[in-house]
mmCIF file with all atom_site columns, C-alpha atoms in Angstrom:
data_model
loop_
_atom_site.group_PDB
_atom_site.id
_atom_site.type_symbol
_atom_site.label_atom_id
_atom_site.label_alt_id
_atom_site.label_comp_id
_atom_site.label_asym_id
_atom_site.label_entity_id
_atom_site.label_seq_id
_atom_site.pdbx_PDB_ins_code
_atom_site.Cartn_x
_atom_site.Cartn_y
_atom_site.Cartn_z
_atom_site.occupancy
_atom_site.B_iso_or_equiv
_atom_site.pdbx_formal_charge
_atom_site.auth_seq_id
_atom_site.auth_comp_id
_atom_site.auth_asym_id
_atom_site.auth_atom_id
_atom_site.pdbx_PDB_model_num
ATOM 1   C CA . MET A 1 1   ? 5.634   13.149  12.005  1.00 0.00 ? 1   MET A CA 1
ATOM 2   C CA . SER A 1 2   ? 8.356   14.683  9.885   1.00 0.00 ? 2   SER A CA 1
ATOM 3   C CA . GLN A 1 3   ? 7.943   15.103  6.160   1.00 0.00 ? 3   GLN A CA 1
ATOM 4   C CA . GLN A 1 4   ? 11.079  13.018  5.574   1.00 0.00 ? 4   GLN A CA 1
ATOM 5   C CA . ARG A 1 5   ? 9.544   10.078  7.490   1.00 0.00 ? 5   ARG A CA 1
ATOM 6   C CA . LEU A 1 6   ? 6.276   10.372  5.523   1.00 0.00 ? 6   LEU A CA 1
ATOM 7   C CA . MET A 1 7   ? 8.193   10.142  2.243   1.00 0.00 ? 7   MET A CA 1
ATOM 8   C CA . GLN A 1 8   ? 9.612   6.767   3.352   1.00 0.00 ? 8   GLN A CA 1
ATOM 9   C CA . VAL A 1 9   ? 6.315   5.208   4.491   1.00 0.00 ? 9   VAL A CA 1
ATOM 10  C CA . LEU A 1 10  ? 4.827   4.388   1.068   1.00 0.00 ? 10  LEU A CA 1
ATOM 11  C CA . LEU A 1 11  ? 7.016   2.014   -0.945  1.00 0.00 ? 11  LEU A CA 1
ATOM 12  C CA . ALA A 1 12  ? 4.917   1.259   -4.053  1.00 0.00 ? 12  ALA A CA 1
ATOM 13  C CA . PRO A 1 13  ? 1.353   0.883   -5.262  1.00 0.00 ? 13  PRO A CA 1
ATOM 14  C CA . GLN A 1 14  ? 0.201   -2.730  -5.337  1.00 0.00 ? 14  GLN A CA 1
ATOM 15  C CA . ILE A 1 15  ? -1.197  -3.190  -8.834  1.00 0.00 ? 15  ILE A CA 1
ATOM 16  C CA . SER A 1 16  ? -2.835  -6.557  -9.467  1.00 0.00 ? 16  SER A CA 1
ATOM 17  C CA . GLU A 1 17  ? -6.141  -7.990  -10.573 1.00 0.00 ? 17  GLU A CA 1
ATOM 18  C CA . LYS A 1 18  ? -7.391  -8.101  -6.989  1.00 0.00 ? 18  LYS A CA 1
ATOM 19  C CA . ALA A 1 19  ? -6.237  -4.526  -6.329  1.00 0.00 ? 19  ALA A CA 1
ATOM 20  C CA . THR A 1 20  ? -8.076  -3.297  -9.427  1.00 0.00 ? 20  THR A CA 1
ATOM 21  C CA . PHE A 1 21  ? -11.256 -5.087  -8.322  1.00 0.00 ? 21  PHE A CA 1
ATOM 22  C CA . VAL A 1 22  ? -11.015 -3.553  -4.821  1.00 0.00 ? 22  VAL A CA 1
ATOM 23  C CA . ALA A 1 23  ? -10.369 -0.095  -6.282  1.00 0.00 ? 23  ALA A CA 1
ATOM 24  C CA . ASP A 1 24  ? -13.480 -0.279  -8.473  1.00 0.00 ? 24  ASP A CA 1
ATOM 25  C CA . LYS A 1 25  ? -15.792 -1.784  -5.862  1.00 0.00 ? 25  LYS A CA 1
ATOM 26  C CA . ASN A 1 26  ? -14.755 -0.030  -2.629  1.00 0.00 ? 26  ASN A CA 1
ATOM 27  C CA . GLN A 1 27  ? -12.986 3.187   -3.772  1.00 0.00 ? 27  GLN A CA 1
ATOM 28  C CA . GLN A 1 28  ? -9.783  1.944   -2.131  1.00 0.00 ? 28  GLN A CA 1
ATOM 29  C CA . VAL A 1 29  ? -6.168  1.989   -3.280  1.00 0.00 ? 29  VAL A CA 1
ATOM 30  C CA . ILE A 1 30  ? -3.636  -0.613  -2.141  1.00 0.00 ? 30  ILE A CA 1
ATOM 31  C CA . PHE A 1 31  ? -0.055  0.348   -1.270  1.00 0.00 ? 31  PHE A CA 1
ATOM 32  C CA . ARG A 1 32  ? 2.987   -1.631  -0.192  1.00 0.00 ? 32  ARG A CA 1
ATOM 33  C CA . VAL A 1 33  ? 4.182   0.185   2.939   1.00 0.00 ? 33  VAL A CA 1
ATOM 34  C CA . SER A 1 34  ? 7.105   0.123   5.324   1.00 0.00 ? 34  SER A CA 1
ATOM 35  C CA . PRO A 1 35  ? 6.852   -2.723  7.901   1.00 0.00 ? 35  PRO A CA 1
ATOM 36  C CA . ASP A 1 36  ? 6.941   -0.277  10.830  1.00 0.00 ? 36  ASP A CA 1
ATOM 37  C CA . ALA A 1 37  ? 4.382   2.168   9.382   1.00 0.00 ? 37  ALA A CA 1
ATOM 38  C CA . THR A 1 38  ? 1.313   3.071   11.430  1.00 0.00 ? 38  THR A CA 1
ATOM 39  C CA . LYS A 1 39  ? -2.186  3.941   10.207  1.00 0.00 ? 39  LYS A CA 1
ATOM 40  C CA . PRO A 1 40  ? -1.868  7.692   10.967  1.00 0.00 ? 40  PRO A CA 1
ATOM 41  C CA . GLU A 1 41  ? 1.488   7.804   9.152   1.00 0.00 ? 41  GLU A CA 1
ATOM 42  C CA . ILE A 1 42  ? 0.028   6.056   6.091   1.00 0.00 ? 42  ILE A CA 1
ATOM 43  C CA . LYS A 1 43  ? -2.932  8.448   6.018   1.00 0.00 ? 43  LYS A CA 1
ATOM 44  C CA . ALA A 1 44  ? -0.688  11.505  6.291   1.00 0.00 ? 44  ALA A CA 1
ATOM 45  C CA . ALA A 1 45  ? 1.707   10.184  3.626   1.00 0.00 ? 45  ALA A CA 1
ATOM 46  C CA . VAL A 1 46  ? -1.066  9.540   1.071   1.00 0.00 ? 46  VAL A CA 1
ATOM 47  C CA . GLU A 1 47  ? -2.616  12.958  1.700   1.00 0.00 ? 47  GLU A CA 1
ATOM 48  C CA . LEU A 1 48  ? 0.783   14.644  1.359   1.00 0.00 ? 48  LEU A CA 1
ATOM 49  C CA . LEU A 1 49  ? 1.958   12.866  -1.791  1.00 0.00 ? 49  LEU A CA 1
ATOM 50  C CA . PHE A 1 50  ? -1.268  12.612  -3.799  1.00 0.00 ? 50  PHE A CA 1
ATOM 51  C CA . LYS A 1 51  ? -3.240  15.651  -2.510  1.00 0.00 ? 51  LYS A CA 1
ATOM 52  C CA . VAL A 1 52  ? -6.389  13.606  -1.784  1.00 0.00 ? 52  VAL A CA 1
ATOM 53  C CA . GLU A 1 53  ? -8.552  13.156  1.318   1.00 0.00 ? 53  GLU A CA 1
ATOM 54  C CA . VAL A 1 54  ? -8.300  9.766   3.048   1.00 0.00 ? 54  VAL A CA 1
ATOM 55  C CA . GLU A 1 55  ? -11.337 8.334   4.807   1.00 0.00 ? 55  GLU A CA 1
ATOM 56  C CA . SER A 1 56  ? -9.933  5.083   6.215   1.00 0.00 ? 56  SER A CA 1
ATOM 57  C CA . VAL A 1 57  ? -6.805  2.929   6.366   1.00 0.00 ? 57  VAL A CA 1
ATOM 58  C CA . GLN A 1 58  ? -6.739  -0.856  6.847   1.00 0.00 ? 58  GLN A CA 1
ATOM 59  C CA . VAL A 1 59  ? -3.447  -2.698  7.231   1.00 0.00 ? 59  VAL A CA 1
ATOM 60  C CA . ALA A 1 60  ? -2.526  -6.322  6.478   1.00 0.00 ? 60  ALA A CA 1
ATOM 61  C CA . ASN A 1 61  ? 0.726   -8.119  7.227   1.00 0.00 ? 61  ASN A CA 1
ATOM 62  C CA . VAL A 1 62  ? 1.573   -10.485 4.365   1.00 0.00 ? 62  VAL A CA 1
ATOM 63  C CA . LYS A 1 63  ? 3.727   -13.506 5.142   1.00 0.00 ? 63  LYS A CA 1
ATOM 64  C CA . GLY A 1 64  ? 6.568   -14.248 2.728   1.00 0.00 ? 64  GLY A CA 1
ATOM 65  C CA . LYS A 1 65  ? 6.272   -17.343 0.541   1.00 0.00 ? 65  LYS A CA 1
ATOM 66  C CA . GLN A 1 66  ? 8.427   -20.441 0.944   1.00 0.00 ? 66  GLN A CA 1
ATOM 67  C CA . LYS A 1 67  ? 10.677  -20.722 -2.112  1.00 0.00 ? 67  LYS A CA 1
ATOM 68  C CA . ARG A 1 68  ? 13.172  -23.327 -3.223  1.00 0.00 ? 68  ARG A CA 1
ATOM 69  C CA . PHE A 1 69  ? 16.674  -22.349 -4.317  1.00 0.00 ? 69  PHE A CA 1
ATOM 70  C CA . GLY A 1 70  ? 18.333  -25.467 -5.718  1.00 0.00 ? 70  GLY A CA 1
ATOM 71  C CA . ARG A 1 71  ? 18.462  -27.986 -2.895  1.00 0.00 ? 71  ARG A CA 1
ATOM 72  C CA . SER A 1 72  ? 17.769  -25.570 -0.070  1.00 0.00 ? 72  SER A CA 1
ATOM 73  C CA . MET A 1 73  ? 14.524  -23.961 0.957   1.00 0.00 ? 73  MET A CA 1
ATOM 74  C CA . GLY A 1 74  ? 14.374  -20.219 1.332   1.00 0.00 ? 74  GLY A CA 1
ATOM 75  C CA . ARG A 1 75  ? 11.770  -17.704 2.288   1.00 0.00 ? 75  ARG A CA 1
ATOM 76  C CA . ARG A 1 76  ? 10.778  -14.310 0.923   1.00 0.00 ? 76  ARG A CA 1
ATOM 77  C CA . LYS A 1 77  ? 10.526  -11.398 3.329   1.00 0.00 ? 77  LYS A CA 1
ATOM 78  C CA . ASP A 1 78  ? 7.293   -10.590 5.127   1.00 0.00 ? 78  ASP A CA 1
ATOM 79  C CA . TRP A 1 79  ? 5.748   -7.290  4.046   1.00 0.00 ? 79  TRP A CA 1
ATOM 80  C CA . LYS A 1 80  ? 2.890   -4.974  4.912   1.00 0.00 ? 80  LYS A CA 1
ATOM 81  C CA . LYS A 1 81  ? 0.156   -3.604  2.687   1.00 0.00 ? 81  LYS A CA 1
ATOM 82  C CA . ALA A 1 82  ? -2.377  -0.870  3.317   1.00 0.00 ? 82  ALA A CA 1
ATOM 83  C CA . TYR A 1 83  ? -5.887  -0.531  1.927   1.00 0.00 ? 83  TYR A CA 1
ATOM 84  C CA . VAL A 1 84  ? -6.488  3.221   1.752   1.00 0.00 ? 84  VAL A CA 1
ATOM 85  C CA . GLY A 1 85  ? -10.134 4.289   1.454   1.00 0.00 ? 85  GLY A CA 1
ATOM 86  C CA . LEU A 1 86  ? -10.636 7.608   -0.306  1.00 0.00 ? 86  LEU A CA 1
ATOM 87  C CA . LYS A 1 87  ? -13.498 10.037  0.321   1.00 0.00 ? 87  LYS A CA 1
ATOM 88  C CA . ALA A 1 88  ? -16.242 10.314  -2.292  1.00 0.00 ? 88  ALA A CA 1
ATOM 89  C CA . GLY A 1 89  ? -15.104 12.027  -5.483  1.00 0.00 ? 89  GLY A CA 1
ATOM 90  C CA . GLN A 1 90  ? -11.398 11.458  -4.762  1.00 0.00 ? 90  GLN A CA 1
ATOM 91  C CA . GLU A 1 91  ? -9.229  9.411   -7.131  1.00 0.00 ? 91  GLU A CA 1
ATOM 92  C CA . ILE A 1 92  ? -5.554  8.521   -7.583  1.00 0.00 ? 92  ILE A CA 1
ATOM 93  C CA . ASN A 1 93  ? -4.452  7.914   -11.170 1.00 0.00 ? 93  ASN A CA 1
ATOM 94  C CA . PHE A 1 94  ? -1.134  6.042   -11.362 1.00 0.00 ? 94  PHE A CA 1
ATOM 95  C CA . VAL A 1 95  ? -0.955  6.188   -15.177 1.00 0.00 ? 95  VAL A CA 1
ATOM 96  C CA . ASP A 1 96  ? -0.369  9.949   -15.223 1.00 0.00 ? 96  ASP A CA 1
ATOM 97  C CA . GLY A 1 97  ? 1.769   9.838   -12.065 1.00 0.00 ? 97  GLY A CA 1
ATOM 98  C CA . GLY A 1 98  ? -0.452  12.103  -9.977  1.00 0.00 ? 98  GLY A CA 1
ATOM 99  C CA . SER A 1 99  ? -3.939  12.848  -8.815  1.00 0.00 ? 99  SER A CA 1
ATOM 100 C CA . VAL A 1 100 ? -6.851  13.699  -11.070 1.00 0.00 ? 100 VAL A CA 1
#
């Protein structure tokens, strides 16, 4: 895995009410990831970018919603999200832009 590929795996953190609940309860962080990303790539990318130790990675494929544009029906793109479990004592703080 090249470092350039690892920089393209993580697209954005998924910040929502559900993501905050999961982060507090299970010590997990949710990321929007590239559709062709694998679990080992996601683990390596999080460890490289945030300098934390990853315990587990779970992946979910999210189907795009049906949306209406005027008279025609459209569809948003499908996307992939990753639940990244951190080891005990590890934390990612998105407010400061880095790890704490």
